[in-house]
Amino acid sequence: QVQLVESGGGMVQAGGSLTLSCAVSGITISSYAVAWFRQPPGKEREFVVTNDRSTDTTLYAHFVKGRFTVSRDNTKNMVSLQMNSLKPEDTAVYYCTAGRKLMIGLSDPDYWGQGTQVTVSS
């Protein structure tokens, strides 16, 4: 059974930082592309970042580029999202995903985590 479990969410003031972690079991992430999506309150789920280790490609949504950094620890089978210079509009539930290729569309991931809430206060 494949499981992706996010952690590290919480409340932070604007300008602050948070690091989200995603513990993966049931698959080996070194063989998968990974991605983070988010769903702001009252809005649709949206793409944040995706990484494909096999092609050494990372794509960021324009609204997080330069502020967020995705990384993976293949030895621990974990994915992280470092979020700096947070803004109130970054408030959302953040989801970790895995798939066989770069993921930008909501139908691209094969696996989803349950999500972790990030709240940025002004």
Coordinates of N, CA and C in Angstrom, one line a residue, residues 1-121:
Q1 N 0.8 -1.2 0.0 CA 0.0 0.0 0.0 C 0.9 1.2 0.0
V2 N 0.6 2.1 -0.9 CA 1.4 3.4 -1.0 C 0.8 4.4 -0.1
Q3 N 1.7 5.1 0.7 CA 1.2 6.2 1.5 C 2.2 7.3 1.4
L4 N 1.6 8.5 1.4 CA 2.4 9.8 1.4 C 1.8 10.6 2.6
V5 N 2.7 10.9 3.6 CA 2.2 11.5 4.8 C 3.0 12.8 4.9
E6 N 2.2 13.9 4.8 CA 2.8 15.3 5.0 C 2.9 15.7 6.4
S7 N 3.8 16.5 6.7 CA 3.9 17.1 8.1 C 4.7 18.4 8.0
G8 N 4.6 19.2 9.0 CA 5.4 20.4 9.1 C 4.5 21.7 8.8
G9 N 3.2 21.5 8.6 CA 2.4 22.6 8.4 C 2.1 23.3 9.7
G10 N 1.5 24.5 9.6 CA 1.2 25.3 10.8 C 0.9 26.7 10.5
M11 N 1.0 27.6 11.5 CA 0.7 29.0 11.3 C 2.0 29.8 11.4
V12 N 2.2 30.7 10.5 CA 3.4 31.5 10.5 C 3.0 32.9 10.1
Q13 N 3.8 33.9 10.5 CA 3.6 35.3 10.1 C 4.1 35.5 8.7
A14 N 3.6 36.5 8.0 CA 4.1 36.9 6.7 C 5.6 37.2 6.8
G15 N 6.3 36.7 5.8 CA 7.7 36.9 5.8 C 8.5 35.7 6.4
G16 N 7.8 34.9 7.1 CA 8.4 33.7 7.8 C 8.7 32.5 6.8
S17 N 9.1 31.5 7.5 CA 9.5 30.3 6.7 C 8.9 29.0 7.3
L18 N 8.6 28.0 6.5 CA 8.2 26.7 7.0 C 8.8 25.7 6.1
T19 N 9.0 24.5 6.6 CA 9.5 23.4 5.8 C 8.5 22.2 5.9
L20 N 7.9 21.8 4.8 CA 7.0 20.7 4.8 C 7.8 19.4 4.5
S21 N 7.4 18.4 5.1 CA 8.0 17.1 4.8 C 7.0 16.1 4.3
C22 N 7.4 15.1 3.5 CA 6.5 14.1 3.0 C 7.2 12.8 3.1
A23 N 6.7 11.9 4.0 CA 7.3 10.6 4.2 C 6.5 9.6 3.3
V24 N 7.3 8.9 2.4 CA 6.6 8.1 1.4 C 6.9 6.6 1.8
S25 N 5.9 5.8 1.6 CA 6.1 4.3 1.8 C 5.3 3.6 0.7
G26 N 5.8 2.4 0.4 CA 5.1 1.6 -0.6 C 5.7 1.8 -2.0
I27 N 6.4 2.8 -2.2 CA 7.1 3.0 -3.5 C 8.5 3.6 -3.2
T28 N 9.4 3.5 -4.1 CA 10.7 4.1 -4.0 C 10.8 5.4 -4.8
I29 N 10.9 6.5 -4.1 CA 10.7 7.8 -4.7 C 11.8 8.1 -5.8
S30 N 13.0 7.4 -5.6 CA 14.0 7.6 -6.6 C 13.6 7.2 -8.0
S31 N 12.6 6.4 -8.1 CA 12.0 5.9 -9.4 C 10.8 6.7 -9.8
Y32 N 10.5 7.8 -9.1 CA 9.3 8.5 -9.3 C 9.6 10.0 -9.4
A33 N 8.8 10.7 -10.2 CA 8.7 12.2 -10.1 C 7.9 12.5 -8.9
V34 N 8.1 13.7 -8.3 CA 7.4 14.2 -7.1 C 6.9 15.6 -7.4
A35 N 5.9 15.9 -6.7 CA 5.3 17.3 -6.8 C 4.5 17.7 -5.6
W36 N 4.4 19.0 -5.5 CA 3.5 19.6 -4.4 C 2.4 20.4 -5.1
F37 N 1.2 20.2 -4.6 CA 0.1 21.0 -5.0 C -0.5 21.7 -3.8
R38 N -1.3 22.7 -4.0 CA -2.0 23.3 -2.8 C -3.4 23.7 -3.2
Q39 N -4.2 23.8 -2.1 CA -5.6 24.3 -2.3 C -5.9 25.4 -1.3
P40 N -5.9 26.6 -1.8 CA -6.2 27.8 -1.0 C -7.7 27.7 -0.6
P41 N -8.1 28.3 0.5 CA -9.5 28.3 1.0 C -10.4 28.8 -0.1
G42 N -11.4 28.1 -0.4 CA -12.4 28.5 -1.4 C -12.0 28.5 -2.8
K43 N -10.8 27.9 -3.1 CA -10.3 27.9 -4.5 C -10.0 26.5 -4.9
E44 N -9.7 26.4 -6.2 CA -9.3 25.1 -6.7 C -7.9 24.7 -6.4
R45 N -7.6 23.4 -6.4 CA -6.3 22.9 -6.1 C -5.4 23.3 -7.3
E46 N -4.1 23.7 -6.9 CA -3.2 24.2 -8.0 C -1.8 23.7 -7.8
F47 N -1.1 23.7 -8.9 CA 0.3 23.2 -9.0 C 1.2 24.1 -8.3
V48 N 2.2 23.6 -7.6 CA 3.2 24.4 -6.9 C 4.6 24.1 -7.5
V49 N 5.0 22.9 -7.5 CA 6.3 22.5 -8.0 C 6.4 21.0 -8.3
T50 N 7.2 20.7 -9.3 CA 7.4 19.3 -9.6 C 8.8 19.0 -9.9
N51 N 9.3 17.8 -9.6 CA 10.7 17.4 -9.8 C 10.8 16.0 -10.4
D52 N 11.6 15.9 -11.4 CA 11.8 14.6 -12.0 C 13.3 14.3 -11.9
R53 N 13.7 13.4 -11.1 CA 15.1 13.1 -10.8 C 15.8 12.5 -12.1
S54 N 15.0 11.7 -12.8 CA 15.6 11.1 -14.0 C 16.1 12.0 -15.1
T55 N 15.4 13.2 -15.2 CA 15.8 14.2 -16.2 C 16.4 15.4 -15.5
D56 N 16.5 15.4 -14.2 CA 17.0 16.5 -13.4 C 16.3 17.8 -13.8
T57 N 15.0 17.7 -13.8 CA 14.1 18.8 -14.1 C 13.2 19.2 -13.0
T58 N 13.2 20.5 -12.7 CA 12.3 21.0 -11.6 C 11.6 22.2 -12.2
L59 N 10.3 22.2 -12.0 CA 9.4 23.3 -12.5 C 8.7 23.9 -11.3
Y60 N 8.7 25.2 -11.3 CA 7.9 25.9 -10.2 C 6.8 26.8 -10.8
A61 N 5.7 26.9 -10.0 CA 4.7 27.8 -10.4 C 5.3 29.2 -10.2
H62 N 4.9 30.1 -11.1 CA 5.5 31.5 -11.1 C 5.3 32.2 -9.7
F63 N 4.2 31.9 -9.0 CA 4.0 32.6 -7.8 C 4.8 32.1 -6.6
V64 N 5.6 31.0 -6.8 CA 6.5 30.6 -5.7 C 7.9 30.5 -6.1
K65 N 8.2 30.8 -7.4 CA 9.6 30.7 -7.9 C 10.5 31.7 -7.1
G66 N 11.6 31.2 -6.7 CA 12.5 32.1 -5.9 C 12.3 32.1 -4.4
R67 N 11.1 31.6 -4.0 CA 10.8 31.5 -2.6 C 10.7 30.1 -2.0
F68 N 10.2 29.2 -2.9 CA 10.1 27.8 -2.4 C 11.1 26.9 -3.1
T69 N 11.6 25.9 -2.4 CA 12.6 24.9 -2.9 C 12.1 23.5 -2.6
V70 N 12.1 22.7 -3.6 CA 11.7 21.3 -3.4 C 13.1 20.5 -3.3
S71 N 13.1 19.5 -2.5 CA 14.2 18.6 -2.4 C 13.7 17.2 -2.0
R72 N 14.6 16.2 -2.2 CA 14.2 14.9 -1.9 C 15.4 14.2 -1.2
D73 N 15.1 13.3 -0.3 CA 16.1 12.4 0.3 C 15.8 11.0 -0.1
N74 N 16.5 10.5 -1.1 CA 16.1 9.2 -1.6 C 16.5 8.1 -0.6
T75 N 17.5 8.4 0.3 CA 17.9 7.4 1.3 C 16.8 7.2 2.4
K76 N 16.1 8.3 2.6 CA 15.0 8.3 3.6 C 13.6 8.1 3.0
N77 N 13.6 8.2 1.6 CA 12.3 8.1 0.9 C 11.4 9.3 1.3
M78 N 12.0 10.5 1.3 CA 11.2 11.6 1.8 C 11.4 12.8 0.8
V79 N 10.4 13.6 0.8 CA 10.4 14.8 -0.1 C 10.1 16.0 0.9
S80 N 10.8 17.1 0.6 CA 10.6 18.3 1.4 C 10.3 19.5 0.5
L81 N 9.6 20.5 1.1 CA 9.3 21.8 0.5 C 9.7 22.9 1.5
Q82 N 10.8 23.6 1.1 CA 11.2 24.7 1.9 C 10.5 25.9 1.4
M83 N 9.8 26.6 2.3 CA 9.0 27.8 1.9 C 9.5 29.0 2.7
N84 N 10.0 30.0 1.9 CA 10.5 31.2 2.5 C 9.7 32.4 2.1
S85 N 9.9 33.5 2.8 CA 9.2 34.7 2.4 C 7.7 34.5 2.2
L86 N 7.1 33.8 3.1 CA 5.7 33.4 3.0 C 4.8 34.6 3.0
K87 N 3.7 34.5 2.2 CA 2.7 35.6 2.1 C 1.4 35.0 2.5
P88 N 0.5 35.9 2.9 CA -0.9 35.4 3.3 C -1.5 34.6 2.2
E89 N -1.3 35.0 0.9 CA -1.9 34.2 -0.2 C -1.3 32.8 -0.4
D90 N -0.3 32.5 0.4 CA 0.3 31.1 0.4 C -0.5 30.2 1.3
T91 N -1.5 30.8 2.0 CA -2.3 30.0 2.9 C -3.1 29.0 2.1
A92 N -3.0 27.7 2.5 CA -3.6 26.6 1.7 C -3.3 25.3 2.4
V93 N -4.0 24.3 1.9 CA -3.6 22.9 2.3 C -2.6 22.4 1.2
Y94 N -1.5 21.9 1.7 CA -0.4 21.5 0.8 C -0.4 20.0 0.7
Y95 N -0.3 19.5 -0.6 CA -0.4 18.1 -0.9 C 0.9 17.6 -1.5
C96 N 1.4 16.5 -1.1 CA 2.6 15.8 -1.7 C 2.1 14.8 -2.6
T97 N 2.7 14.7 -3.8 CA 2.3 13.7 -4.8 C 3.5 13.0 -5.4
A98 N 3.2 11.8 -6.0 CA 4.2 11.1 -6.8 C 3.6 10.5 -8.0
G99 N 4.4 10.5 -9.1 CA 3.9 10.0 -10.3 C 5.1 9.6 -11.2
R100 N 4.8 9.0 -12.4 CA 5.8 8.5 -13.3 C 6.5 9.6 -14.1
K101 N 5.9 10.8 -14.1 CA 6.5 11.9 -14.9 C 6.3 13.2 -14.2
L102 N 6.8 14.3 -14.8 CA 6.5 15.6 -14.2 C 5.0 15.8 -14.1
M103 N 4.6 16.4 -13.0 CA 3.2 16.6 -12.7 C 2.8 18.0 -12.6
I104 N 1.9 18.5 -13.5 CA 1.4 19.9 -13.4 C -0.1 19.9 -13.3
G105 N -0.7 19.0 -14.0 CA -2.2 18.9 -14.0 C -2.6 18.0 -12.8
L106 N -3.9 18.3 -12.4 CA -4.4 17.5 -11.2 C -4.6 16.0 -11.5
S107 N -4.6 15.7 -12.7 CA -4.8 14.3 -13.1 C -3.5 13.6 -13.3
D108 N -2.4 14.3 -13.2 CA -1.0 13.7 -13.4 C -0.5 12.8 -12.3
P109 N -0.7 13.1 -11.1 CA -0.1 12.2 -10.0 C -0.8 10.9 -9.9
D110 N 0.0 9.9 -9.6 CA -0.6 8.6 -9.3 C -1.0 8.4 -7.8
Y111 N -0.3 9.2 -7.0 CA -0.5 9.1 -5.5 C -0.5 10.5 -4.9
W112 N -1.4 10.6 -3.9 CA -1.6 11.9 -3.2 C -1.5 11.6 -1.7
G113 N -0.9 12.6 -1.0 CA -1.0 12.6 0.5 C -2.3 13.2 0.9
Q114 N -2.5 13.2 2.2 CA -3.8 13.7 2.8 C -3.7 15.3 2.9
G115 N -2.6 15.8 2.9 CA -2.4 17.3 3.0 C -2.1 17.8 4.3
T116 N -1.5 19.0 4.4 CA -1.1 19.6 5.6 C -1.4 21.1 5.5
Q117 N -2.0 21.7 6.5 CA -2.5 23.1 6.5 C -1.4 24.0 6.7
V118 N -1.2 25.0 5.9 CA -0.3 26.1 6.1 C -1.1 27.4 6.2
T119 N -1.0 28.2 7.2 CA -1.7 29.4 7.4 C -0.7 30.5 7.6
V120 N -0.7 31.6 6.8 CA 0.2 32.7 6.9 C -0.6 33.9 7.2
S121 N -0.3 34.5 8.4 CA -1.0 35.7 8.9 C -0.3 36.9 8.5

